[in-house]
Structure formats: structure tokens, C-alpha cells
Tab-separated table of C-alpha atoms in Angstrom:
chain	number	residue	atom	x	y	z
A	1	MET	CA	97.009	129.868	110.574
A	2	THR	CA	94.179	130.872	112.891
A	3	THR	CA	92.023	133.845	113.568
A	4	SER	CA	90.832	134.598	117.053
A	5	GLU	CA	87.770	132.448	116.419
A	6	GLN	CA	88.805	129.477	114.274
A	7	PRO	CA	91.627	127.864	112.297
A	8	LEU	CA	91.972	128.780	108.639
A	9	GLN	CA	92.773	126.592	105.638
A	10	THR	CA	95.286	127.230	102.898
A	11	ILE	CA	93.852	127.595	99.424
A	12	SER	CA	95.111	124.092	98.540
A	13	ALA	CA	93.397	122.477	101.528
A	14	PHE	CA	90.230	124.470	100.886
A	15	SER	CA	90.333	123.418	97.225
A	16	ARG	CA	90.443	119.729	98.167
A	17	ALA	CA	87.620	120.146	100.663
A	18	VAL	CA	85.161	121.839	98.301
A	19	GLY	CA	86.086	120.399	94.900
A	20	LEU	CA	87.060	123.665	93.219
A	21	SER	CA	90.397	124.228	91.537
A	22	THR	CA	92.683	126.810	93.114
A	23	SER	CA	92.468	128.896	89.941
A	24	SER	CA	88.654	128.947	90.152
A	25	ILE	CA	88.826	129.943	93.815
A	26	ARG	CA	91.147	132.823	92.917
A	27	ASP	CA	88.877	133.871	90.047
A	28	TYR	CA	85.819	133.828	92.301
A	29	GLY	CA	87.729	135.863	94.864
A	30	ALA	CA	88.647	138.456	92.238
A	31	ILE	CA	84.976	139.078	91.450
A	32	GLY	CA	83.918	139.084	95.097
A	33	LEU	CA	82.049	135.781	94.960
A	34	LEU	CA	84.351	133.809	97.288
A	35	VAL	CA	86.588	136.227	99.165
A	36	PRO	CA	89.383	134.810	101.381
A	37	ALA	CA	88.811	135.069	105.106
A	38	GLU	CA	92.349	136.404	105.403
A	39	VAL	CA	95.255	137.330	103.117
A	40	HIS	CA	98.764	137.347	104.562
A	41	PRO	CA	100.051	140.917	104.206
A	42	ALA	CA	103.610	139.892	103.322
A	43	SER	CA	103.259	136.707	101.263
A	44	GLY	CA	99.820	137.303	99.780
A	45	TYR	CA	98.807	133.746	100.726
A	46	ARG	CA	95.048	133.282	100.932
A	47	TYR	CA	93.328	131.544	103.822
A	48	TYR	CA	89.744	130.334	104.096
A	49	ALA	CA	87.455	129.493	107.005
A	50	ASP	CA	85.587	126.225	107.438
A	51	ALA	CA	82.366	128.226	107.429
A	52	GLN	CA	83.042	129.183	103.792
A	53	GLN	CA	82.954	125.579	102.587
A	54	ARG	CA	79.175	125.428	102.300
A	55	ARG	CA	79.122	128.553	100.114
A	56	ALA	CA	81.951	127.216	97.938
A	57	ILE	CA	80.273	123.836	97.446
A	58	TRP	CA	77.020	125.480	96.360
A	59	ILE	CA	78.919	127.739	93.972
A	60	ARG	CA	80.562	124.651	92.450
A	61	ARG	CA	77.322	122.701	92.145
A	62	LEU	CA	75.374	125.604	90.648
A	63	ARG	CA	78.177	126.333	88.173
A	64	GLU	CA	78.348	122.670	87.161
A	65	ALA	CA	74.597	122.769	86.572
A	66	GLY	CA	75.077	125.667	84.152
A	67	LEU	CA	73.953	128.699	86.155
A	68	ASP	CA	75.837	131.865	85.226
A	69	LEU	CA	78.047	133.574	87.808
A	70	ASP	CA	75.887	136.689	88.113
A	71	ARG	CA	72.872	134.645	89.141
A	72	ILE	CA	74.985	132.394	91.358
A	73	ARG	CA	76.115	135.482	93.255
A	74	THR	CA	72.509	136.577	93.676
A	75	VAL	CA	71.322	133.120	94.765
A	76	VAL	CA	73.981	132.549	97.432
A	77	ASP	CA	73.583	136.067	98.843
A	78	ALA	CA	69.811	136.471	98.523
A	79	GLU	CA	67.048	135.937	101.019
A	80	PRO	CA	65.518	132.437	100.675
A	81	GLN	CA	62.375	133.592	98.866
A	82	ASP	CA	64.397	135.630	96.359
A	83	ALA	CA	66.796	132.738	95.767
A	84	GLU	CA	63.874	130.384	95.123
A	85	ARG	CA	62.397	132.792	92.587
A	86	ILE	CA	65.696	132.993	90.689
A	87	LEU	CA	66.057	129.208	90.694
A	88	ASP	CA	62.466	128.761	89.488
A	89	ASP	CA	63.088	131.187	86.609
A	90	TRP	CA	66.304	129.385	85.700
A	91	LEU	CA	64.630	125.959	85.670
A	92	ALA	CA	61.819	127.351	83.514
A	93	GLU	CA	64.422	128.587	81.011
A	94	ILE	CA	66.057	125.150	80.930
A	95	ASP	CA	62.704	123.439	80.379
A	96	ALA	CA	61.838	125.839	77.555
A	97	ARG	CA	65.179	125.313	75.797
A	98	ALA	CA	64.934	121.540	76.176
A	99	ALA	CA	61.376	121.510	74.812
A	100	ALA	CA	62.375	123.638	71.819
A	101	ALA	CA	65.407	121.472	71.053
A	102	SER	CA	63.353	118.292	71.394
A	103	GLN	CA	60.746	119.631	68.980
A	104	VAL	CA	63.375	120.558	66.399
A	105	ALA	CA	64.938	117.096	66.675
A	106	GLU	CA	61.579	115.358	66.290
A	107	ASP	CA	60.657	117.498	63.269
A	108	LEU	CA	63.962	116.725	61.576
A	109	ARG	CA	63.660	112.996	62.272
A	110	ALA	CA	60.167	112.993	60.783
A	111	GLU	CA	61.457	114.732	57.662
A	112	LEU	CA	64.342	112.274	57.316
A	113	ARG	CA	62.029	109.289	57.703
A	114	ALA	CA	59.624	110.716	55.126
A	115	ALA	CA	62.510	111.191	52.693
A	116	GLY	CA	63.796	107.684	53.315
A	117	GLY	CA	67.101	109.043	54.511
A	118	ALA	CA	67.019	108.169	58.176
A	119	SER	CA	70.393	107.236	59.534
A	120	PRO	CA	70.892	103.933	61.386
A	121	ALA	CA	73.106	105.779	63.842
A	122	ARG	CA	71.834	106.637	67.304
A	123	THR	CA	72.669	110.134	68.488
A	124	CYS	CA	72.675	111.846	71.844
A	125	ARG	CA	73.105	115.608	71.930
A	126	VAL	CA	74.729	116.805	75.151
A	127	ARG	CA	74.879	120.323	76.561
A	128	VAL	CA	77.129	120.614	79.599
A	129	VAL	CA	79.540	122.947	81.408
A	130	VAL	CA	83.115	122.425	80.190
A	131	GLU	CA	84.712	122.976	83.596
A	132	ALA	CA	82.414	120.402	85.198
A	133	VAL	CA	83.396	117.709	82.696
A	134	VAL	CA	87.100	118.509	83.092
A	135	ALA	CA	86.853	118.283	86.890
A	136	ALA	CA	84.926	115.000	86.679
A	137	ILE	CA	87.451	113.397	84.320
A	138	GLN	CA	90.349	114.504	86.510
A	139	GLN	CA	88.606	113.083	89.561
A	140	VAL	CA	87.769	109.637	88.171
A	141	MET	CA	90.894	109.046	86.066
A	142	ARG	CA	92.744	108.050	89.238
A	143	ALA	CA	91.103	104.652	88.723
A	144	CYS	CA	92.474	104.190	85.190
A	145	SER	CA	94.723	101.155	84.867
A	146	ARG	CA	98.449	101.723	84.464
A	147	GLU	CA	99.083	98.126	83.393
A	148	ASP	CA	96.201	97.275	81.041
A	149	ASP	CA	95.599	99.558	78.045
A	150	SER	CA	92.040	98.240	77.766
A	151	PHE	CA	91.262	99.981	81.052
A	152	ALA	CA	93.427	103.087	80.564
A	153	THR	CA	90.294	104.898	79.420
A	154	VAL	CA	87.241	106.700	80.746
A	155	LEU	CA	83.649	106.099	79.748
A	156	LEU	CA	81.193	108.900	78.979
A	157	GLU	CA	77.518	107.967	79.399
A	158	ALA	CA	74.855	110.549	78.571
A	159	ASP	CA	71.219	109.975	79.449
A	160	SER	CA	68.342	111.369	81.508
A	161	GLY	CA	69.753	114.825	82.096
A	162	ARG	CA	73.250	113.900	83.167
A	163	LEU	CA	76.671	112.994	81.846
A	164	SER	CA	78.411	110.258	83.835
A	165	ILE	CA	82.161	109.675	83.638
A	166	THR	CA	83.579	106.335	84.789
A	167	ALA	CA	87.051	104.828	85.112
A	168	THR	CA	88.125	101.417	86.383
A	169	ASP	CA	91.183	99.202	86.654
A	170	ARG	CA	88.955	96.180	87.486
A	171	ARG	CA	89.750	96.459	91.204
A	172	LEU	CA	88.284	99.926	91.696
A	173	LEU	CA	85.548	101.721	89.773
A	174	ILE	CA	84.989	105.471	90.179
A	175	ARG	CA	82.064	107.345	88.673
A	176	ARG	CA	81.115	111.010	88.765
A	177	SER	CA	78.006	112.504	87.188
A	178	VAL	CA	77.491	116.125	86.174
A	179	PRO	CA	74.231	117.839	85.195
A	180	ALA	CA	73.620	118.015	81.451
A	181	VAL	CA	70.867	118.601	78.950
A	182	THR	CA	70.592	115.390	76.910
A	183	LEU	CA	68.436	114.942	73.826
A	184	GLY	CA	67.899	111.829	71.747
A	185	ASP	CA	69.069	108.317	72.531
A	186	ALA	CA	71.355	107.390	75.392
A	187	GLY	CA	74.989	107.901	74.380
A	188	ARG	CA	78.115	105.979	75.357
A	189	PHE	CA	81.679	106.843	74.316
A	190	CYS	CA	85.007	105.493	75.558
A	191	ALA	CA	88.287	107.421	75.188
A	192	ARG	CA	91.632	108.085	76.817
A	193	PRO	CA	91.316	110.812	79.466
A	194	ASP	CA	94.300	112.802	78.175
A	195	GLU	CA	92.724	112.993	74.713
A	196	LEU	CA	89.387	114.132	76.122
A	197	LEU	CA	91.074	116.741	78.321
A	198	SER	CA	93.099	118.045	75.388
A	199	TRP	CA	89.883	118.600	73.422
A	200	LEU	CA	88.055	120.188	76.364
A	201	ASP	CA	90.975	122.476	77.242
A	202	ALA	CA	90.712	124.002	73.763
A	203	LEU	CA	87.054	124.960	74.302
A	204	ALA	CA	85.865	128.238	75.743
A	205	PRO	CA	84.758	128.054	79.401
A	206	GLY	CA	81.064	127.677	80.093
A	207	LEU	CA	78.470	125.662	78.238
A	208	CYS	CA	79.485	123.468	75.330
A	209	GLU	CA	77.475	121.187	73.097
A	210	PHE	CA	78.516	117.933	71.456
A	211	VAL	CA	76.978	114.784	70.034
A	212	ILE	CA	77.698	111.140	70.829
A	213	GLU	CA	76.890	109.098	67.738
A	214	SER	CA	76.868	105.326	67.877
A	215	SER	CA	75.793	102.524	65.608
A	216	ASP	CA	75.237	98.801	65.885
A	217	ALA	CA	77.027	98.434	62.565
A	218	ARG	CA	80.383	96.704	62.889
A	219	LYS	CA	83.724	98.047	61.829
A	220	PRO	CA	85.263	96.254	58.826
A	221	GLY	CA	87.244	93.290	60.091
A	222	GLY	CA	86.179	93.879	63.691
A	223	ASP	CA	83.358	93.324	66.098
A	224	ILE	CA	83.205	96.631	67.973
A	225	PRO	CA	80.236	98.942	67.307
A	226	ARG	CA	81.206	102.382	66.038
A	227	SER	CA	81.014	105.350	68.376
A	228	MET	CA	82.248	108.887	67.798
A	229	LEU	CA	82.075	112.441	69.084
A	230	LEU	CA	80.751	115.261	66.914
A	231	ASP	CA	80.610	118.964	67.595
A	232	ALA	CA	77.312	120.865	67.636
A	233	ASP	CA	77.453	121.226	63.842
A	234	GLY	CA	77.998	117.510	63.238
A	235	VAL	CA	81.729	117.764	62.502
A	236	PRO	CA	83.781	114.858	63.955
A	237	ILE	CA	85.914	115.744	66.977
A	238	ALA	CA	89.508	114.492	66.952
A	239	VAL	CA	89.129	112.213	69.980
A	240	PRO	CA	89.529	108.566	68.923
A	241	SER	CA	86.997	106.073	70.190
A	242	ARG	CA	88.522	103.249	72.241
A	243	ILE	CA	87.310	99.730	72.965
A	244	ASP	CA	84.589	99.884	75.618
A	245	PRO	CA	85.279	97.249	78.310
A	246	PHE	CA	83.205	98.861	81.033
A	247	PRO	CA	80.531	97.331	83.211
A	248	SER	CA	77.694	99.669	84.066
A	249	PRO	CA	78.026	101.149	87.555
A	250	GLU	CA	74.276	101.733	87.463
A	251	ARG	CA	73.751	98.012	86.995
A	252	LEU	CA	76.066	97.223	89.899
A	253	ILE	CA	74.080	99.514	92.178
A	254	ASP	CA	70.675	98.447	90.856
A	255	VAL	CA	71.243	94.752	91.588
A	256	ALA	CA	72.751	95.373	95.004
A	257	ASP	CA	70.933	94.044	98.027
A	258	VAL	CA	69.851	96.205	100.906
A	259	PRO	CA	73.102	97.406	102.511
A	260	LEU	CA	74.566	95.204	105.209
A	261	ALA	CA	76.133	98.133	107.026
A	262	ARG	CA	77.042	101.773	106.594
A	263	ALA	CA	79.657	103.951	108.292
A	264	ALA	CA	80.670	107.610	108.429
A	265	LEU	CA	84.412	108.301	108.587
A	266	GLN	CA	86.628	111.364	108.585
A	267	ARG	CA	88.269	111.666	105.179
A	268	ALA	CA	91.541	113.147	106.473
A	269	GLY	CA	91.925	110.352	109.013
A	270	ALA	CA	91.228	107.664	106.427
A	271	GLU	CA	93.680	109.198	103.974
A	272	ALA	CA	96.414	109.405	106.617
A	273	LEU	CA	95.868	105.809	107.763
A	274	LEU	CA	95.912	104.453	104.216
A	275	SER	CA	98.996	106.484	103.283
A	276	ASP	CA	100.958	105.265	106.311
A	277	ALA	CA	99.959	101.598	106.004
A	278	THR	CA	102.484	99.258	104.408
A	279	THR	CA	100.600	95.958	104.313
A	280	ALA	CA	98.572	94.971	101.256
A	281	ASN	CA	95.343	94.448	103.213
A	282	LEU	CA	93.479	96.207	106.023
A	283	GLN	CA	90.647	95.250	108.358
A	284	LEU	CA	87.260	96.977	108.312
A	285	GLU	CA	85.015	96.141	111.261
A	286	PHE	CA	81.435	97.062	112.165
A	287	ALA	CA	80.115	96.379	115.655
A	288	ASP	CA	78.021	98.101	118.323
A	289	GLY	CA	77.453	101.267	116.309
A	290	THR	CA	81.157	101.783	115.619
A	291	ALA	CA	83.172	101.216	112.456
A	292	ARG	CA	86.919	100.620	112.631
A	293	LEU	CA	89.397	100.815	109.773
A	294	ILE	CA	92.506	99.051	111.049
A	295	SER	CA	96.057	98.992	109.693
A	296	GLU	CA	99.192	97.611	111.291
A	297	LYS	CA	99.955	101.121	112.587
A	298	ALA	CA	96.670	102.814	113.424
A	299	THR	CA	92.907	102.520	113.840
A	300	LEU	CA	90.306	104.977	112.578
A	301	THR	CA	86.851	104.894	114.158
A	302	GLY	CA	83.530	106.286	113.027
A	303	ARG	CA	79.790	105.900	113.501
A	304	SER	CA	78.079	102.905	111.902
A	305	ASN	CA	74.779	101.100	111.652
A	306	GLY	CA	73.762	97.712	110.340
A	307	GLU	CA	75.132	94.227	110.835
A	308	THR	CA	78.221	93.152	112.746
A	309	LEU	CA	80.908	92.551	110.118
A	310	ARG	CA	84.626	91.933	109.858
A	311	LEU	CA	86.066	92.430	106.383
A	312	ARG	CA	89.420	92.327	104.644
A	313	VAL	CA	90.037	95.118	102.127
A	314	ALA	CA	92.922	95.789	99.755
A	315	ARG	CA	94.805	98.947	100.714
A	316	SER	CA	95.717	100.282	97.258
A	317	PRO	CA	92.251	100.674	95.670
A	318	TYR	CA	90.803	102.068	98.885
A	319	ALA	CA	93.591	104.626	99.162
A	320	THR	CA	92.804	105.752	95.612
A	321	ALA	CA	89.071	105.913	96.365
A	322	VAL	CA	89.612	108.070	99.444
A	323	GLN	CA	92.029	110.395	97.620
A	324	ALA	CA	89.444	110.906	94.875
A	325	THR	CA	86.670	111.995	97.219
A	326	ILE	CA	85.861	115.613	98.049
A	327	GLY	CA	84.883	116.968	101.448
A	328	ASP	CA	85.623	116.201	105.084
A	329	GLN	CA	83.306	113.212	105.499
A	330	LEU	CA	83.170	109.795	103.836
A	331	THR	CA	80.393	107.246	103.829
A	332	CYS	CA	81.162	103.593	103.144
A	333	THR	CA	78.278	101.234	102.435
A	334	ILE	CA	78.697	97.452	102.448
A	335	TYR	CA	76.711	95.303	100.009
A	336	ALA	CA	76.512	91.514	100.042
A	337	GLU	CA	75.596	90.922	96.402
A	338	PRO	CA	77.522	91.981	94.465
A	339	ARG	CA	80.216	91.957	97.134
A	340	HIS	CA	81.486	95.514	97.133
A	341	ILE	CA	81.902	98.644	99.212
A	342	ALA	CA	80.557	101.924	97.882
A	343	TRP	CA	82.472	105.020	98.992
A	344	THR	CA	80.525	108.272	98.744
A	345	ALA	CA	80.805	111.816	100.102
A	346	PRO	CA	77.904	113.873	101.515
A	347	SER	CA	79.332	117.025	99.911
A	348	GLN	CA	79.323	115.400	96.451
A	349	PRO	CA	76.237	113.217	95.946
A	350	ASP	CA	77.105	112.666	92.270
A	351	PHE	CA	80.267	110.664	93.125
A	352	VAL	CA	80.747	106.975	93.943
A	353	ALA	CA	83.748	104.647	94.170
A	354	LEU	CA	83.184	100.876	94.185
A	355	ALA	CA	85.678	98.250	95.335
A	356	THR	CA	85.408	94.633	96.409
A	357	TYR	CA	86.100	93.090	99.797
A	358	LEU	CA	86.598	89.662	101.372
A	359	PRO	CA	85.399	88.289	104.709
A	360	ALA	CA	88.193	88.511	107.271
């Protein structure tokens, strides 16, 4: 459908482009926060303009960071100076809550140590938006293995003001991070995505609080350190801990060399090419400022910079990586050591998909 000025997107296409569920888009429309550009008078179908994507992405990112809808509405509609004032006040509130929680935790630890009752367990208290965690799990779980139960899981890592969710089948690794308030030690917990989603679906929307508790103590008869989820009151949550086989995506990025090359590609074109391809491998070429993703049926071109390269990439993991991304644009970055390609999206800086490649 088009208006006189520009084509319009269906709610499903708009949802994929901005990373919001269709139900959230409808809810935001009902309260006047994200109103459709057009509603079909007979069918009631909603249509959205490309120009609305920026607003929708900021709504998603602010909501994931924990800002309430009333203030989100004010921020996205306000003059710049008013929006900055609201954001400054919000950040000051977060800092005050974090400082108060940190002080309480330190006081309690001191009392436990003085009483000789300190626990050997390490704990990380996490405060995060439920919907953001659900969306992140649903996005990364595409990389869960369907053949190996050891990799049919997702990893939660909480540290330094964020909660990162990772999945891998050993050919492809996808990670998404969401803003969180984290207190205490770094936390790491591995579980099946369906079990995590079942727990999260039972929670009220908005902010939730939970604790990742881990210990270096070994399970009887085993060699896997204990790790468990607790609710805010310290009661165990019925999500079983699974064996943690994950590498650290942070470590993979940290040890990477300076990129060999980088390219910008259209997501829709890449998805179409990968869906239509039938061979197991594709070619990815970088030369003269142009990147080319080549199948036996089509070629997709985009802007590039860096070295001249010709690579062989496996179709299946790259198709999954592209399907998992959000937005119209993709960026692929080539690293020599370790030998992998990082797929990212400008509209979602907290997302990365890593897959290996071979020289052509």
C-alpha cells in the first residue's frame, strides 16, 4: 500500500524492521504513542511509514532500558532541551537507586562476615525489563542447536549494567544485550530457552528483579559448579540450570585483530539471496570499495572498505544470522584472528552474530 508520498509497511514488516512485537505496536497505537500512518477502512489493517521507524526504535530502546511509557511519550515528543532534562532526571533516579541498593548489600555482607556466616556463593542481583529479556531470548535462540542437547540452551551473563543472552550451535553464535541494573558479582546461568520464557511469561510486564547465585563448589558426583536463579526474596525459581558449554563472545571480540574489511548490505536483499540459494556455500568478496555476496542464482552488492578479500561462507548459519537481525541495514566485519565474521545492525547496537569463514 502507498500514500501519495511514500509506500507503507504492514504491521508485520514494520515489526521486523524495528524490533517490536506486533502486540506491542498495537498497544502503543492504542495509547497514542505509535499511531499507524493509515488504517484500512474495511479490513482494519494497520500500515506504517518508513519515517516512523526511528520513533519506534527509540521507543523500544527506552522501554528496554526501563523508562516508563509516560516519560517515553514526553521524551520522543518533546523539544530537545526538555527531552534532555527528562533523561537527566531519569538517570539520576537510576544512580540513586543503584547507590542505595549497593549500600544495603555492602552493609549486609559486612554483618554476615562479622557473624561468621558469609556464604561461599557468589550472587548477582539483576533488575531488568521483562519484555526486553523475552525479546532478546527469542532473537538469539535461533542459534540453539537442534542436534546437540549441550547447545540447545541459552546463556545469561549479568555484569556491568547489562544482561547478555547468548546462543550457539558451534557454527553460529548470537548474542544480544539489554540494559540492566546489576549488583554484586558477575553472574552466569545456562538454561533452556523454553523454560526461561515460561518463567518470564508468568511475570508481570515491566521491571523484574532476580538473583543469579553461583558457587565454585561441585555437585556430588559431578564436576559442574552450581548455578541457580532466585527471585528477589531469595526463593529458588523453577528453571533448571543446564551444563554451561559456552565460550565468551566478549573474549572472541576482545582478542580479535583490527578488522580486515567491513561492508554495509541491505538486510532484505541478503535474506532473499540466502533463502533462494541451494548450495551449501556462498562467496563473499571485497574489492574496490564494493562487497559482493554471491550465490549460484544472484549477487548482492554493498559498500565496503578494507582489504581485498575472497571468502567462502556456509549458507545455513549466515541465513540464520541475517534472519535474526533487526532493521534495514546489516554490517559484516571480517576478522583474521579468530577467523570469523561479525554481523551487526546499526539499528540494534546491542546485537552481534558471529560465524566462521574460509578463504575461497
